[in-house]
Amino acid sequence: MAAVIAAGEIGFWLFIIGGLAVRYALHARRASVVLLAMVPLLDVVVLVATVIDLAGGAKANFTHGLAAVYLGFSVVFGPSMVRWADARFAHRFAGGPPPPPKLWGREKLRHEWREFGKCLLACGLAAAALLAAIFAIGTPEQVAPLWGWLPRLGVLSAIWLVTGPLWEELFGKREPARGVR
């Protein structure tokens, strides 16, 4: 399972880089769209491999839980990662506009709260995948390790909250007062 997750992550970046390289180096927009459309299919492959492994009688372990977390975060953060990479490829290889400047002040704070919301959504999807596996696939002994991932998702969310929006709220750069230079 660890190899499937690692292959999924490597494939994720290869399809993104390949899709953007085809778009901007070869100017083949349709081929690029096909390659970029393969990115979410990798999530399906990881999910199917996990289900097959558990349905085949494998005892759940750390990597089965990690597959659920990978799925949740890839689904939620994948599109914004593709947009981030696309903006940089367009600027570097196609004369596109420069990527937007770094945010600060209120905009940075809003961004941090949005990203935290995405974190909560990703954790929710991961929890749903974990619970589906727990209740639908195996015996209680077989899937017992998956229960341990639910508190981990809570800890992850708490860390994100503290290091993201709360940190920005308390210690972020503030916008200068109007008229002050």
mmCIF file of C-alpha atoms in Angstrom:
data_model
loop_
_atom_site.group_PDB
_atom_site.id
_atom_site.type_symbol
_atom_site.label_atom_id
_atom_site.label_comp_id
_atom_site.label_asym_id
_atom_site.label_seq_id
_atom_site.Cartn_x
_atom_site.Cartn_y
_atom_site.Cartn_z
ATOM 1 C CA MET A 1 0.000 0.000 0.000
ATOM 2 C CA ALA A 2 2.816 2.414 0.760
ATOM 3 C CA ALA A 3 4.101 1.930 -2.786
ATOM 4 C CA VAL A 4 0.637 2.699 -4.198
ATOM 5 C CA ILE A 5 0.419 5.927 -2.183
ATOM 6 C CA ALA A 6 3.959 6.932 -3.154
ATOM 7 C CA ALA A 7 3.212 6.163 -6.811
ATOM 8 C CA GLY A 8 0.016 8.210 -6.518
ATOM 9 C CA GLU A 9 1.906 11.220 -5.175
ATOM 10 C CA ILE A 10 4.670 10.918 -7.760
ATOM 11 C CA GLY A 11 2.068 10.466 -10.498
ATOM 12 C CA PHE A 12 0.179 13.511 -9.212
ATOM 13 C CA TRP A 13 3.193 15.748 -9.801
ATOM 14 C CA LEU A 14 4.238 14.033 -13.031
ATOM 15 C CA PHE A 15 0.784 14.535 -14.562
ATOM 16 C CA ILE A 16 0.718 18.175 -13.439
ATOM 17 C CA ILE A 17 4.218 18.932 -14.742
ATOM 18 C CA GLY A 18 3.630 16.880 -17.892
ATOM 19 C CA GLY A 19 0.271 18.503 -18.553
ATOM 20 C CA LEU A 20 1.672 21.988 -18.129
ATOM 21 C CA ALA A 21 4.790 21.212 -20.162
ATOM 22 C CA VAL A 22 2.616 19.904 -23.012
ATOM 23 C CA ARG A 23 0.430 23.006 -22.772
ATOM 24 C CA TYR A 24 3.216 25.556 -22.824
ATOM 25 C CA ALA A 25 6.111 23.834 -24.628
ATOM 26 C CA LEU A 26 4.135 21.981 -27.296
ATOM 27 C CA HIS A 27 1.112 24.312 -27.350
ATOM 28 C CA ALA A 28 -1.157 21.259 -27.268
ATOM 29 C CA ARG A 29 -4.011 22.457 -25.083
ATOM 30 C CA ARG A 30 -6.238 19.389 -25.582
ATOM 31 C CA ALA A 31 -3.445 16.957 -24.734
ATOM 32 C CA SER A 32 -2.686 19.095 -21.702
ATOM 33 C CA VAL A 33 -6.297 18.909 -20.540
ATOM 34 C CA VAL A 34 -6.210 15.116 -20.879
ATOM 35 C CA LEU A 35 -3.013 14.854 -18.817
ATOM 36 C CA LEU A 36 -4.350 17.195 -16.137
ATOM 37 C CA ALA A 37 -7.612 15.222 -16.050
ATOM 38 C CA MET A 38 -5.561 12.173 -15.097
ATOM 39 C CA VAL A 39 -4.671 13.775 -11.767
ATOM 40 C CA PRO A 40 -8.003 12.973 -10.053
ATOM 41 C CA LEU A 41 -7.939 9.486 -11.562
ATOM 42 C CA LEU A 42 -4.864 8.793 -9.454
ATOM 43 C CA ASP A 43 -7.007 9.408 -6.376
ATOM 44 C CA VAL A 44 -9.450 6.798 -7.637
ATOM 45 C CA VAL A 45 -6.595 4.325 -8.224
ATOM 46 C CA VAL A 46 -5.299 4.805 -4.663
ATOM 47 C CA LEU A 47 -8.826 4.423 -3.264
ATOM 48 C CA VAL A 48 -9.582 1.291 -5.316
ATOM 49 C CA ALA A 49 -6.239 -0.280 -4.347
ATOM 50 C CA THR A 50 -6.996 0.377 -0.690
ATOM 51 C CA VAL A 51 -10.494 -1.101 -0.924
ATOM 52 C CA ILE A 52 -9.223 -4.166 -2.789
ATOM 53 C CA ASP A 53 -6.476 -4.691 -0.229
ATOM 54 C CA LEU A 54 -8.861 -4.449 2.731
ATOM 55 C CA ALA A 55 -11.619 -6.440 1.032
ATOM 56 C CA GLY A 56 -9.049 -9.148 0.338
ATOM 57 C CA GLY A 57 -8.600 -9.607 4.059
ATOM 58 C CA ALA A 58 -5.559 -7.431 4.735
ATOM 59 C CA LYS A 59 -5.408 -6.012 8.231
ATOM 60 C CA ALA A 60 -5.607 -2.238 8.129
ATOM 61 C CA ASN A 61 -2.387 -0.453 8.973
ATOM 62 C CA PHE A 62 -0.887 3.020 8.894
ATOM 63 C CA THR A 63 -0.768 3.172 5.096
ATOM 64 C CA HIS A 64 -4.471 2.360 4.703
ATOM 65 C CA GLY A 65 -5.307 5.351 6.877
ATOM 66 C CA LEU A 66 -2.759 7.463 5.041
ATOM 67 C CA ALA A 67 -4.490 6.561 1.762
ATOM 68 C CA ALA A 68 -7.738 8.067 3.094
ATOM 69 C CA VAL A 69 -5.946 11.232 4.200
ATOM 70 C CA TYR A 70 -4.139 11.456 0.855
ATOM 71 C CA LEU A 71 -7.465 11.147 -0.916
ATOM 72 C CA GLY A 72 -9.118 13.919 1.134
ATOM 73 C CA PHE A 73 -6.262 16.380 0.762
ATOM 74 C CA SER A 74 -5.652 15.618 -2.902
ATOM 75 C CA VAL A 75 -9.300 16.149 -3.782
ATOM 76 C CA VAL A 76 -9.560 19.428 -1.869
ATOM 77 C CA PHE A 77 -6.131 20.958 -2.489
ATOM 78 C CA GLY A 78 -5.375 19.434 -5.906
ATOM 79 C CA PRO A 79 -7.207 22.038 -8.023
ATOM 80 C CA SER A 80 -5.544 24.980 -6.268
ATOM 81 C CA MET A 81 -2.149 23.297 -6.612
ATOM 82 C CA VAL A 82 -2.744 22.907 -10.347
ATOM 83 C CA ARG A 83 -3.728 26.608 -10.614
ATOM 84 C CA TRP A 84 -0.626 27.592 -8.618
ATOM 85 C CA ALA A 85 1.657 25.561 -10.904
ATOM 86 C CA ASP A 86 -0.168 26.758 -14.046
ATOM 87 C CA ALA A 87 0.364 30.428 -13.158
ATOM 88 C CA ARG A 88 4.078 29.851 -12.700
ATOM 89 C CA PHE A 89 4.442 27.780 -15.892
ATOM 90 C CA ALA A 90 2.506 30.392 -17.894
ATOM 91 C CA HIS A 91 4.765 33.161 -16.594
ATOM 92 C CA ARG A 92 8.006 31.253 -17.053
ATOM 93 C CA PHE A 93 7.381 29.549 -20.390
ATOM 94 C CA ALA A 94 4.589 31.426 -22.158
ATOM 95 C CA GLY A 95 5.086 35.080 -21.320
ATOM 96 C CA GLY A 96 2.105 35.089 -19.005
ATOM 97 C CA PRO A 97 1.637 37.608 -16.248
ATOM 98 C CA PRO A 98 3.735 37.193 -13.136
ATOM 99 C CA PRO A 99 2.170 35.195 -10.321
ATOM 100 C CA PRO A 100 0.274 37.355 -7.866
ATOM 101 C CA PRO A 101 2.391 38.993 -5.185
ATOM 102 C CA LYS A 102 2.509 37.537 -1.715
ATOM 103 C CA LEU A 103 -0.448 38.481 0.390
ATOM 104 C CA TRP A 104 -0.277 40.401 3.625
ATOM 105 C CA GLY A 105 -2.601 42.167 5.991
ATOM 106 C CA ARG A 106 -6.313 41.438 5.724
ATOM 107 C CA GLU A 107 -5.928 39.586 2.417
ATOM 108 C CA LYS A 108 -3.390 37.210 3.973
ATOM 109 C CA LEU A 109 -5.682 36.641 6.943
ATOM 110 C CA ARG A 110 -8.653 35.881 4.658
ATOM 111 C CA HIS A 111 -6.464 33.517 2.668
ATOM 112 C CA GLU A 112 -5.369 31.684 5.827
ATOM 113 C CA TRP A 113 -8.993 31.255 6.944
ATOM 114 C CA ARG A 114 -9.946 29.925 3.480
ATOM 115 C CA GLU A 115 -7.066 27.459 3.545
ATOM 116 C CA PHE A 116 -8.076 26.346 7.029
ATOM 117 C CA GLY A 117 -11.609 25.788 5.742
ATOM 118 C CA LYS A 118 -10.144 23.652 2.972
ATOM 119 C CA CYS A 119 -8.166 21.740 5.602
ATOM 120 C CA LEU A 120 -11.392 21.031 7.489
ATOM 121 C CA LEU A 121 -13.073 19.870 4.289
ATOM 122 C CA ALA A 122 -10.119 17.611 3.439
ATOM 123 C CA CYS A 123 -10.136 16.146 6.940
ATOM 124 C CA GLY A 124 -13.895 15.629 6.661
ATOM 125 C CA LEU A 125 -13.484 13.739 3.377
ATOM 126 C CA ALA A 126 -10.681 11.662 4.868
ATOM 127 C CA ALA A 127 -12.824 10.892 7.925
ATOM 128 C CA ALA A 128 -15.733 9.879 5.686
ATOM 129 C CA ALA A 129 -13.445 7.547 3.717
ATOM 130 C CA LEU A 130 -12.094 6.081 6.951
ATOM 131 C CA LEU A 131 -15.566 5.545 8.382
ATOM 132 C CA ALA A 132 -16.764 3.985 5.131
ATOM 133 C CA ALA A 133 -13.865 1.538 5.288
ATOM 134 C CA ILE A 134 -14.442 0.830 8.965
ATOM 135 C CA PHE A 135 -18.131 0.078 8.599
ATOM 136 C CA ALA A 136 -18.304 -1.443 5.135
ATOM 137 C CA ILE A 137 -15.153 -3.405 4.509
ATOM 138 C CA GLY A 138 -13.871 -5.410 7.397
ATOM 139 C CA THR A 139 -14.289 -6.973 10.738
ATOM 140 C CA PRO A 140 -13.655 -4.832 13.805
ATOM 141 C CA GLU A 141 -10.275 -6.484 14.376
ATOM 142 C CA GLN A 142 -9.281 -5.959 10.749
ATOM 143 C CA VAL A 143 -10.034 -2.216 10.669
ATOM 144 C CA ALA A 144 -9.254 -1.267 14.283
ATOM 145 C CA PRO A 145 -6.111 0.739 13.334
ATOM 146 C CA LEU A 146 -8.205 3.032 11.152
ATOM 147 C CA TRP A 147 -9.980 4.449 14.213
ATOM 148 C CA GLY A 148 -6.647 5.983 15.271
ATOM 149 C CA TRP A 149 -6.682 8.251 12.243
ATOM 150 C CA LEU A 150 -9.739 10.207 13.401
ATOM 151 C CA PRO A 151 -7.967 11.875 16.350
ATOM 152 C CA ARG A 152 -4.954 12.490 14.097
ATOM 153 C CA LEU A 153 -7.198 14.457 11.768
ATOM 154 C CA GLY A 154 -8.333 16.522 14.753
ATOM 155 C CA VAL A 155 -4.731 17.203 15.775
ATOM 156 C CA LEU A 156 -3.849 18.125 12.199
ATOM 157 C CA SER A 157 -6.763 20.579 12.068
ATOM 158 C CA ALA A 158 -5.767 22.120 15.398
ATOM 159 C CA ILE A 159 -2.144 22.555 14.286
ATOM 160 C CA TRP A 160 -3.320 24.126 11.008
ATOM 161 C CA LEU A 161 -5.588 26.498 12.931
ATOM 162 C CA VAL A 162 -2.784 27.626 15.241
ATOM 163 C CA THR A 163 -0.042 27.899 12.601
ATOM 164 C CA GLY A 164 -2.317 29.393 9.941
ATOM 165 C CA PRO A 165 -5.140 31.807 10.689
ATOM 166 C CA LEU A 166 -4.520 32.284 14.425
ATOM 167 C CA TRP A 167 -0.812 32.935 13.863
ATOM 168 C CA GLU A 168 -1.657 35.423 11.129
ATOM 169 C CA GLU A 169 -4.294 37.033 13.363
ATOM 170 C CA LEU A 170 -1.832 37.512 16.216
ATOM 171 C CA PHE A 171 1.526 38.012 14.503
ATOM 172 C CA GLY A 172 0.859 38.795 10.833
ATOM 173 C CA LYS A 173 2.008 41.976 9.150
ATOM 174 C CA ARG A 174 -0.573 44.702 9.378
ATOM 175 C CA GLU A 175 -1.502 47.127 6.670
ATOM 176 C CA PRO A 176 -0.071 50.605 7.214
ATOM 177 C CA ALA A 177 -2.491 53.309 8.242
ATOM 178 C CA ARG A 178 -3.781 55.404 5.335
ATOM 179 C CA GLY A 179 -1.570 58.387 4.649
ATOM 180 C CA VAL A 180 1.356 56.942 6.646
ATOM 181 C CA ARG A 181 4.435 55.858 4.745
#
